Amino acid sequence: MFTKTIGAAATFEMQETTVHAMFGKGNEKAVDKYLEYVQKRADISMYEIGDFLGISKGFISTSKNNKQLEQMVNLAERLAAIDPVQGLEGSGLALKEYFGGSSQSLVERFELSRKELNKFKSLPLERQLKELDKHLTSIGASNELLEAQSKTSLGEYRKAIGAINRGFREMGTEGLRKINPLLQDFNKWLNSADFAKLKAWGTDVFSGLVSGAVDAVRRATSWINEKFINNPEFQNLETIKQKIAFVFDAFGDEFRIWWSASGKTTVTAAAEQITEVVASVLNNSKPVLSAAIRLGAGIGEGIRQGIMSTFELPESVKSLVPGGNTAQTKRLAEFNQKMSDTDDNTPMYGGPAVMQAPQPKSLWGSVTDAIGFSGGIRNVPYNNMPARLHAGEAVLPREEAKRWRGEGGANYGNGGGSGNVVITGNTFHVREEADIQKIARQLAYAMAR
């Protein structure tokens, strides 16, 4: 729809402006008369106004006489009638060449007689037009032919389409009048200092992106050359398997260097910024903010561990590295296989403490792994909670933990009861050997509190 309205109006405006310019200043009346004529022809012809204006340039450069221009348009339309494939565009071009002294196009495009055309091609323009009119009439390309064709079904259809397109174009003309001032203002802005600044900024940004990309490629190429292609240690490896292991190690080392230098700070800072936004949404609650920062740091550490895990060699490659086939490695591989084959939450070995196949880690699990419990934890909140332990620490089974916390209903062995030890004066009543352990635990618990 835009093409049929605004687009068509803009095209017509351009063609009309060209006609005005070719007629020259002071010929406004002649221009208006010519445009009125071609519009009338377009209304009853099988061709649209744009087709007539398209051939006008060649004719106006030959003559600005309205009568002669009307004759030229009429001859072009009659030629197009005997060969619709050539159309007005082909007939207009052939006539322009003929008025310039060449009959080649009329002979080849429309199969006119060269002998007849040569008889009057050197005559003055007025005589040429009359002789061409007679010649075309003699071969049947007459005005009667134009009228007969326009009344055919195809002719009526083309006229209907032309009328519809003219209506759309006139709709677009009003819109074009409103758009034109806006386009003028926009073009002024394009020539302003503000747009020049925008272009300069865009140029700097784009050149920076390109320079950054080129620099990244160069640094990556240099690193590959240094670490692998020009590295004697890598080149002297005998098998492709050894080279694969070498590549994994190299990438892992580079990541560790980056993480220690700036990566950890960068990732943690980004996580903290995210949590600051979340905290602001929650009214900047200080407890929430404190917890969020710890969470952000933990997420960053979890990300690091996840990335580092990608640099671990698969078992198929580990077995190819020197020392990979030791008995210790094989036992570890067997244990890992047993863990993989065991369903989640299914015990692998029975007893007071249970070793079982690990559950897939959740995001929270990864975060708590990263945060740790270096300050201790009084109670494990749920089953299978992962924790990082340190040398010298201890883990108590559930019943012993209950007794350590002094909870009611704890199992104190054969002695039963709540686990209280009777102390009278300076005398300790030890009823059984287990009482010694109970006394020690109660003292330790009291001191801990």
Coordinates of C-alpha atoms in Angstrom, one line a residue:
M1 CA 0.0 0.0 0.0
F2 CA 2.9 2.4 0.8
T3 CA 4.3 1.7 -2.7
K4 CA 1.0 2.4 -4.4
T5 CA 0.3 5.6 -2.5
I6 CA 3.4 7.5 -1.1
G7 CA 5.8 5.6 -3.3
A8 CA 3.8 6.3 -6.5
A9 CA 3.2 9.9 -5.6
A10 CA 7.0 10.4 -5.0
T11 CA 7.8 8.8 -8.4
F12 CA 5.3 11.0 -10.1
E13 CA 6.6 14.1 -8.4
M14 CA 10.1 13.2 -9.6
Q15 CA 9.0 12.6 -13.2
E16 CA 6.9 15.8 -13.2
T17 CA 9.9 17.8 -11.8
T18 CA 12.0 16.4 -14.6
V19 CA 9.5 17.5 -17.3
H20 CA 9.4 21.0 -15.8
A21 CA 13.2 21.2 -15.8
M22 CA 13.5 20.1 -19.4
F23 CA 10.9 22.6 -20.6
G24 CA 12.9 25.3 -18.8
K25 CA 11.9 28.4 -16.9
G26 CA 9.1 30.5 -18.4
N27 CA 7.4 27.6 -20.1
E28 CA 5.0 26.7 -17.2
K29 CA 1.9 27.0 -19.5
A30 CA 3.5 24.6 -22.1
V31 CA 4.4 22.2 -19.3
D32 CA 0.9 22.2 -17.8
K33 CA -0.7 21.7 -21.3
Y34 CA 1.6 18.7 -22.0
L35 CA 1.0 17.1 -18.6
E36 CA -2.8 17.6 -19.1
Y37 CA -2.5 15.8 -22.5
V38 CA -0.6 12.8 -21.3
Q39 CA -2.9 12.5 -18.3
K40 CA -6.0 12.4 -20.6
R41 CA -4.3 9.7 -22.7
A42 CA -3.5 7.7 -19.6
D43 CA -7.1 7.8 -18.5
I44 CA -8.4 6.1 -21.7
S45 CA -5.3 4.2 -22.8
M46 CA -4.0 0.9 -21.8
Y47 CA -0.8 2.6 -20.4
E48 CA -0.4 4.6 -17.2
I49 CA 0.8 8.1 -16.6
G50 CA 4.2 6.9 -15.5
D51 CA 4.6 5.1 -18.9
F52 CA 3.9 8.4 -20.8
L53 CA 6.2 10.5 -18.6
G54 CA 8.9 7.9 -19.0
I55 CA 9.2 8.5 -22.7
S56 CA 8.7 12.3 -22.4
K57 CA 12.4 13.0 -21.7
G58 CA 13.5 11.8 -25.2
F59 CA 10.8 13.7 -26.9
I60 CA 11.2 17.0 -25.0
S61 CA 14.9 17.1 -25.8
T62 CA 13.8 16.9 -29.5
S63 CA 11.1 19.6 -29.4
K64 CA 9.2 21.7 -26.9
N65 CA 6.4 22.4 -29.2
N66 CA 3.2 21.0 -27.7
K67 CA 1.6 20.0 -31.0
Q68 CA 4.8 18.1 -32.1
L69 CA 5.1 16.5 -28.6
E70 CA 1.5 15.3 -28.8
Q71 CA 2.2 13.8 -32.3
M72 CA 5.3 12.0 -30.9
V73 CA 3.3 10.5 -28.0
N74 CA 0.6 9.4 -30.4
L75 CA 3.1 7.7 -32.8
A76 CA 4.7 5.9 -29.8
E77 CA 1.4 4.6 -28.6
R78 CA 0.5 3.3 -32.0
L79 CA 3.8 1.5 -32.4
A80 CA 3.3 -0.1 -29.0
A81 CA -0.1 -1.2 -30.1
I82 CA 1.4 -3.3 -33.0
D83 CA 4.1 -4.8 -30.7
P84 CA 3.0 -4.8 -27.0
V85 CA 6.2 -6.6 -26.0
Q86 CA 8.2 -3.5 -26.9
G87 CA 5.6 -1.3 -25.2
L88 CA 5.8 2.5 -24.8
E89 CA 9.4 2.3 -23.5
G90 CA 10.6 0.5 -26.7
S91 CA 8.6 2.7 -29.1
G92 CA 9.8 5.9 -27.4
L93 CA 13.4 4.9 -27.6
A94 CA 13.1 3.9 -31.3
L95 CA 11.4 7.2 -32.3
K96 CA 14.0 9.3 -30.4
E97 CA 16.8 7.5 -32.4
Y98 CA 14.9 8.1 -35.6
F99 CA 14.5 11.8 -34.9
G100 CA 18.3 11.8 -34.4
G101 CA 18.9 10.2 -37.8
S102 CA 18.9 6.4 -37.2
S103 CA 16.1 4.1 -38.3
Q104 CA 17.8 0.9 -36.9
S105 CA 15.6 0.5 -33.8
L106 CA 12.3 1.0 -35.8
V107 CA 13.4 -1.6 -38.3
E108 CA 14.6 -4.2 -35.7
R109 CA 12.1 -3.6 -32.9
F110 CA 9.0 -3.1 -35.0
E111 CA 9.9 -4.6 -38.3
L112 CA 9.2 -1.4 -40.3
S113 CA 10.5 -1.0 -43.8
R114 CA 14.0 0.5 -43.8
K115 CA 13.4 1.6 -47.4
E116 CA 10.3 3.6 -46.5
L117 CA 11.8 5.1 -43.4
N118 CA 14.9 6.2 -45.2
K119 CA 12.8 8.3 -47.6
F120 CA 11.9 10.8 -44.9
K121 CA 14.4 10.4 -42.1
S122 CA 16.3 13.5 -43.3
L123 CA 13.3 15.7 -43.6
P124 CA 12.5 18.5 -41.0
L125 CA 10.9 17.2 -37.8
E126 CA 7.4 18.6 -38.8
R127 CA 7.5 16.7 -42.2
Q128 CA 8.9 13.5 -40.5
L129 CA 6.0 13.4 -38.1
K130 CA 3.5 13.7 -40.9
E131 CA 5.1 11.0 -43.1
L132 CA 5.4 8.6 -40.1
D133 CA 1.8 9.1 -39.4
K134 CA 0.8 8.2 -43.0
H135 CA 3.2 5.2 -43.0
L136 CA 1.9 3.8 -39.7
T137 CA -1.7 4.2 -40.9
S138 CA -0.9 2.4 -44.1
I139 CA 0.3 -0.7 -42.2
G140 CA -2.7 -0.7 -39.8
A141 CA -1.1 1.1 -36.8
S142 CA -3.8 3.7 -36.7
N143 CA -5.8 5.6 -34.1
E144 CA -8.7 3.2 -34.8
L145 CA -6.5 0.4 -33.6
L146 CA -5.8 2.2 -30.3
E147 CA -9.5 2.7 -29.8
A148 CA -10.4 -0.9 -30.6
Q149 CA -7.7 -2.3 -28.3
S150 CA -8.8 -0.1 -25.4
K151 CA -12.3 -1.6 -25.7
T152 CA -11.1 -5.2 -25.4
S153 CA -11.3 -7.0 -22.1
L154 CA -7.6 -6.6 -21.6
G155 CA -7.8 -3.0 -22.5
E156 CA -10.7 -2.4 -20.1
Y157 CA -8.8 -4.2 -17.3
R158 CA -5.7 -2.1 -17.8
K159 CA -7.7 1.1 -17.8
A160 CA -9.3 0.0 -14.5
I161 CA -6.0 -0.8 -13.0
G162 CA -4.7 2.6 -14.2
A163 CA -7.6 4.4 -12.6
I164 CA -7.1 2.6 -9.3
N165 CA -3.4 3.3 -9.3
R166 CA -4.1 7.0 -10.0
G167 CA -6.5 7.1 -7.0
F168 CA -3.9 5.6 -4.8
R169 CA -1.2 8.0 -6.1
E170 CA -3.5 11.0 -5.4
M171 CA -4.0 9.7 -1.9
G172 CA -0.3 9.6 -1.4
T173 CA 0.2 13.1 -2.8
E174 CA -1.4 14.6 0.3
G175 CA 0.7 12.4 2.5
L176 CA 3.8 13.4 0.6
R177 CA 3.1 17.1 1.2
K178 CA 3.2 16.4 5.0
I179 CA 6.2 14.1 4.9
N180 CA 8.3 16.5 2.8
P181 CA 8.9 19.1 5.5
L182 CA 9.8 16.4 8.0
L183 CA 12.3 14.9 5.5
Q184 CA 13.8 18.4 5.0
D185 CA 14.2 18.8 8.7
F186 CA 15.8 15.4 9.0
N187 CA 18.2 16.1 6.2
K188 CA 19.2 19.4 7.9
W189 CA 20.0 17.4 11.0
L190 CA 22.0 15.0 9.0
N191 CA 24.2 17.9 8.0
S192 CA 24.4 19.3 11.5
A193 CA 27.2 19.2 14.1
D194 CA 25.1 16.8 16.2
F195 CA 25.1 14.2 13.5
A196 CA 28.8 14.7 12.9
K197 CA 29.4 13.9 16.5
L198 CA 27.3 10.8 16.3
K199 CA 29.2 9.7 13.2
A200 CA 32.5 10.3 15.0
W201 CA 31.3 8.3 18.0
G202 CA 30.1 5.5 15.8
T203 CA 33.3 5.5 13.9
D204 CA 35.3 5.2 17.1
V205 CA 33.1 2.4 18.4
F206 CA 33.2 0.4 15.2
S207 CA 36.9 0.9 14.8
G208 CA 37.4 -0.1 18.4
L209 CA 35.4 -3.3 17.9
V210 CA 37.3 -4.2 14.8
S211 CA 40.7 -3.4 16.4
G212 CA 39.7 -5.4 19.4
A213 CA 38.7 -8.4 17.3
V214 CA 41.9 -8.2 15.3
D215 CA 44.0 -7.9 18.4
A216 CA 42.2 -10.9 20.0
V217 CA 42.9 -13.0 16.9
R218 CA 46.5 -11.9 16.9
R219 CA 47.0 -12.7 20.6
A220 CA 45.2 -16.0 20.2
T221 CA 47.4 -16.9 17.2
S222 CA 50.5 -15.9 19.1
W223 CA 49.5 -18.0 22.0
I224 CA 48.8 -21.0 19.9
N225 CA 52.2 -20.6 18.1
E226 CA 54.0 -20.2 21.4
K227 CA 52.3 -23.0 23.3
F228 CA 52.0 -25.6 20.5
I229 CA 53.2 -24.9 17.0
N230 CA 56.6 -23.5 17.9
N231 CA 56.9 -25.3 21.2
P232 CA 59.6 -28.1 21.1
E233 CA 58.1 -29.8 24.1
F234 CA 54.7 -30.2 22.3
Q235 CA 56.3 -31.1 19.0
N236 CA 58.4 -33.8 20.5
L237 CA 55.4 -35.7 21.9
E238 CA 55.2 -38.9 20.0
T239 CA 51.5 -39.7 20.0
I240 CA 48.4 -37.7 19.3
K241 CA 47.1 -38.9 22.7
Q242 CA 49.9 -37.2 24.5
K243 CA 49.4 -34.0 22.6
I244 CA 45.7 -34.0 23.5
A245 CA 46.7 -34.2 27.2
F246 CA 49.2 -31.4 26.7
V247 CA 46.6 -29.2 25.2
F248 CA 44.1 -29.8 28.1
D249 CA 46.9 -28.9 30.6
A250 CA 47.8 -25.7 28.7
F251 CA 44.2 -24.4 28.7
G252 CA 43.8 -25.3 32.4
D253 CA 47.0 -23.5 33.3
E254 CA 45.9 -20.3 31.4
F255 CA 42.6 -20.3 33.1
R256 CA 44.2 -20.7 36.6
I257 CA 46.5 -17.8 35.9
W258 CA 43.6 -15.6 34.7
W259 CA 41.5 -16.6 37.7
S260 CA 44.2 -15.8 40.2
A261 CA 45.1 -12.5 38.5
S262 CA 41.8 -10.9 37.8
G263 CA 39.1 -13.5 37.0
K264 CA 38.0 -14.1 40.5
T265 CA 37.6 -10.4 41.3
T266 CA 35.8 -9.8 38.0
V267 CA 33.3 -12.6 38.4
T268 CA 32.7 -11.8 42.1
A269 CA 32.2 -8.1 41.4
A270 CA 29.7 -8.9 38.6
A271 CA 27.8 -11.2 41.0
E272 CA 27.8 -8.5 43.7
Q273 CA 26.4 -6.0 41.2
I274 CA 23.6 -8.3 40.3
T275 CA 22.8 -8.9 44.0
E276 CA 22.9 -5.2 44.6
V277 CA 20.1 -4.7 42.1
V278 CA 18.1 -7.5 43.8
A279 CA 18.7 -5.9 47.2
S280 CA 17.5 -2.5 45.9
V281 CA 14.3 -4.2 44.8
L282 CA 13.9 -5.6 48.3
N283 CA 14.2 -2.1 49.9
N284 CA 18.0 -2.4 50.5
S285 CA 17.5 -4.7 53.5
K286 CA 20.9 -5.0 55.1
P287 CA 20.5 -8.7 56.1
V288 CA 19.4 -9.5 52.6
L289 CA 22.3 -7.6 51.1
S290 CA 24.8 -9.3 53.3
A291 CA 23.5 -12.7 52.4
A292 CA 23.3 -11.7 48.8
I293 CA 26.9 -10.7 48.6
R294 CA 27.9 -14.1 50.2
L295 CA 25.7 -15.8 47.7
G296 CA 27.2 -13.8 44.8
A297 CA 30.7 -14.8 45.9
G298 CA 29.6 -18.4 46.2
I299 CA 28.1 -18.4 42.8
G300 CA 31.3 -17.0 41.4
E301 CA 33.3 -19.7 43.1
G302 CA 30.8 -22.3 41.8
I303 CA 31.2 -20.9 38.3
R304 CA 35.0 -21.3 38.6
Q305 CA 34.8 -24.8 39.8
G306 CA 32.4 -25.7 36.9
I307 CA 34.8 -24.2 34.4
M308 CA 37.8 -26.0 35.9
S309 CA 35.9 -29.2 35.7
T310 CA 35.8 -28.8 31.9
F311 CA 39.6 -28.9 31.8
E312 CA 39.8 -32.3 33.5
L313 CA 40.8 -35.0 31.2
P314 CA 38.3 -37.7 30.5
E315 CA 39.1 -41.2 31.8
S316 CA 39.9 -42.4 28.3
V317 CA 42.6 -39.7 28.0
K318 CA 43.9 -40.1 31.6
S319 CA 44.7 -43.7 31.0
L320 CA 47.0 -42.6 28.3
V321 CA 49.0 -40.2 30.4
P322 CA 52.2 -41.6 32.1
G323 CA 51.3 -43.1 35.4
G324 CA 47.7 -43.5 34.4
N325 CA 47.7 -47.3 34.7
T326 CA 48.9 -47.6 38.3
A327 CA 47.1 -49.8 40.8
Q328 CA 45.8 -46.7 42.6
T329 CA 44.4 -45.2 39.5
K330 CA 42.7 -48.5 38.6
R331 CA 41.1 -48.8 42.1
L332 CA 39.9 -45.2 41.8
A333 CA 38.4 -45.9 38.4
E334 CA 36.6 -49.1 39.8
F335 CA 35.2 -47.0 42.7
N336 CA 34.0 -44.3 40.3
Q337 CA 32.4 -46.9 38.1
K338 CA 30.6 -48.4 41.1
M339 CA 29.3 -45.0 42.1
S340 CA 28.1 -44.4 38.6
D341 CA 26.3 -47.7 38.5
T342 CA 24.6 -47.2 41.9
D343 CA 21.2 -45.5 41.9
D344 CA 20.8 -42.2 43.8
N345 CA 20.2 -42.6 47.6
T346 CA 21.1 -46.3 47.4
P347 CA 23.8 -47.4 50.1
M348 CA 27.0 -48.8 48.7
Y349 CA 28.5 -49.9 52.0
G350 CA 26.4 -50.6 55.2
G351 CA 27.3 -49.7 58.8
P352 CA 26.9 -46.9 61.3
A353 CA 28.0 -44.4 58.6
V354 CA 26.7 -44.8 55.1
M355 CA 28.7 -44.2 51.9
Q356 CA 26.4 -43.9 48.9
A357 CA 26.3 -42.7 45.3
P358 CA 26.3 -38.9 45.2
Q359 CA 23.2 -37.0 44.2
P360 CA 23.4 -34.6 41.3
K361 CA 24.4 -31.2 42.7
S362 CA 21.9 -28.4 42.7
L363 CA 22.8 -24.7 42.3
W364 CA 22.4 -24.4 46.1
G365 CA 24.7 -27.4 46.6
S366 CA 27.4 -25.8 44.5
V367 CA 27.0 -22.5 46.4
T368 CA 27.3 -24.2 49.9
D369 CA 30.3 -26.2 48.6
A370 CA 31.9 -22.9 47.8
I371 CA 31.0 -21.2 51.1
G372 CA 31.9 -24.1 53.4
F373 CA 31.3 -24.4 57.1
S374 CA 34.7 -23.2 58.5
G375 CA 32.8 -21.8 61.6
G376 CA 31.2 -25.1 62.3
I377 CA 27.5 -26.1 62.1
R378 CA 25.4 -27.2 65.1
N379 CA 22.8 -29.2 63.1
V380 CA 22.7 -30.7 59.6
P381 CA 19.4 -29.4 58.2
Y382 CA 18.7 -32.1 55.6
N383 CA 19.9 -35.5 54.3
N384 CA 22.8 -35.8 51.9
M385 CA 23.9 -32.2 52.5
P386 CA 27.4 -31.7 51.0
A387 CA 30.1 -30.2 53.2
R388 CA 33.9 -29.5 52.9
L389 CA 35.8 -31.0 55.9
H390 CA 39.2 -30.0 57.2
A391 CA 42.0 -31.8 59.0
G392 CA 41.3 -32.3 62.7
E393 CA 37.6 -31.9 62.4
A394 CA 35.0 -34.7 63.4
V395 CA 31.6 -35.8 62.2
L396 CA 29.2 -37.4 64.7
P397 CA 26.5 -40.0 63.8
R398 CA 22.9 -38.8 64.5
E399 CA 22.5 -40.4 68.0
E400 CA 25.9 -39.2 69.2
A401 CA 25.1 -35.8 67.9
K402 CA 21.9 -35.8 69.9
R403 CA 23.8 -36.8 73.1
W404 CA 26.4 -34.1 72.3
R405 CA 23.7 -31.5 72.1
G406 CA 21.9 -32.9 75.2
E407 CA 18.6 -33.5 73.5
G408 CA 15.8 -35.3 75.3
G409 CA 15.2 -38.9 74.1
A410 CA 18.8 -39.4 73.1
N411 CA 20.0 -43.0 73.2
Y412 CA 22.5 -43.4 76.0
G413 CA 23.0 -47.1 75.7
N414 CA 22.0 -49.7 78.4
G415 CA 21.8 -47.1 81.1
G416 CA 18.7 -45.5 79.4
G417 CA 17.3 -42.3 80.8
S418 CA 18.0 -38.8 79.7
G419 CA 21.7 -39.2 80.0
N420 CA 22.2 -37.2 83.3
V421 CA 25.1 -38.3 85.5
V422 CA 24.7 -38.0 89.2
I423 CA 27.4 -36.1 91.0
T424 CA 27.2 -35.9 94.9
G425 CA 29.7 -33.8 96.7
N426 CA 33.2 -34.8 95.5
T427 CA 32.1 -38.3 94.7
F428 CA 31.4 -39.5 91.2
H429 CA 29.0 -42.5 91.1
V430 CA 30.2 -44.5 88.1
R431 CA 27.7 -47.3 87.5
E432 CA 29.2 -48.7 84.4
E433 CA 32.1 -48.0 82.0
A434 CA 29.8 -46.0 79.7
D435 CA 29.3 -43.4 82.5
I436 CA 32.9 -42.3 82.0
Q437 CA 32.1 -41.3 78.4
K438 CA 28.9 -39.7 79.4
I439 CA 30.6 -37.6 82.0
A440 CA 33.2 -36.4 79.5
R441 CA 30.6 -35.6 76.9
Q442 CA 28.5 -33.6 79.4
L443 CA 31.5 -31.6 80.6
A444 CA 32.5 -30.9 77.0
Y445 CA 29.0 -29.8 76.1
A446 CA 28.9 -27.5 79.2
M447 CA 32.2 -26.0 78.3
A448 CA 31.1 -25.5 74.7
R449 CA 28.0 -23.6 75.8

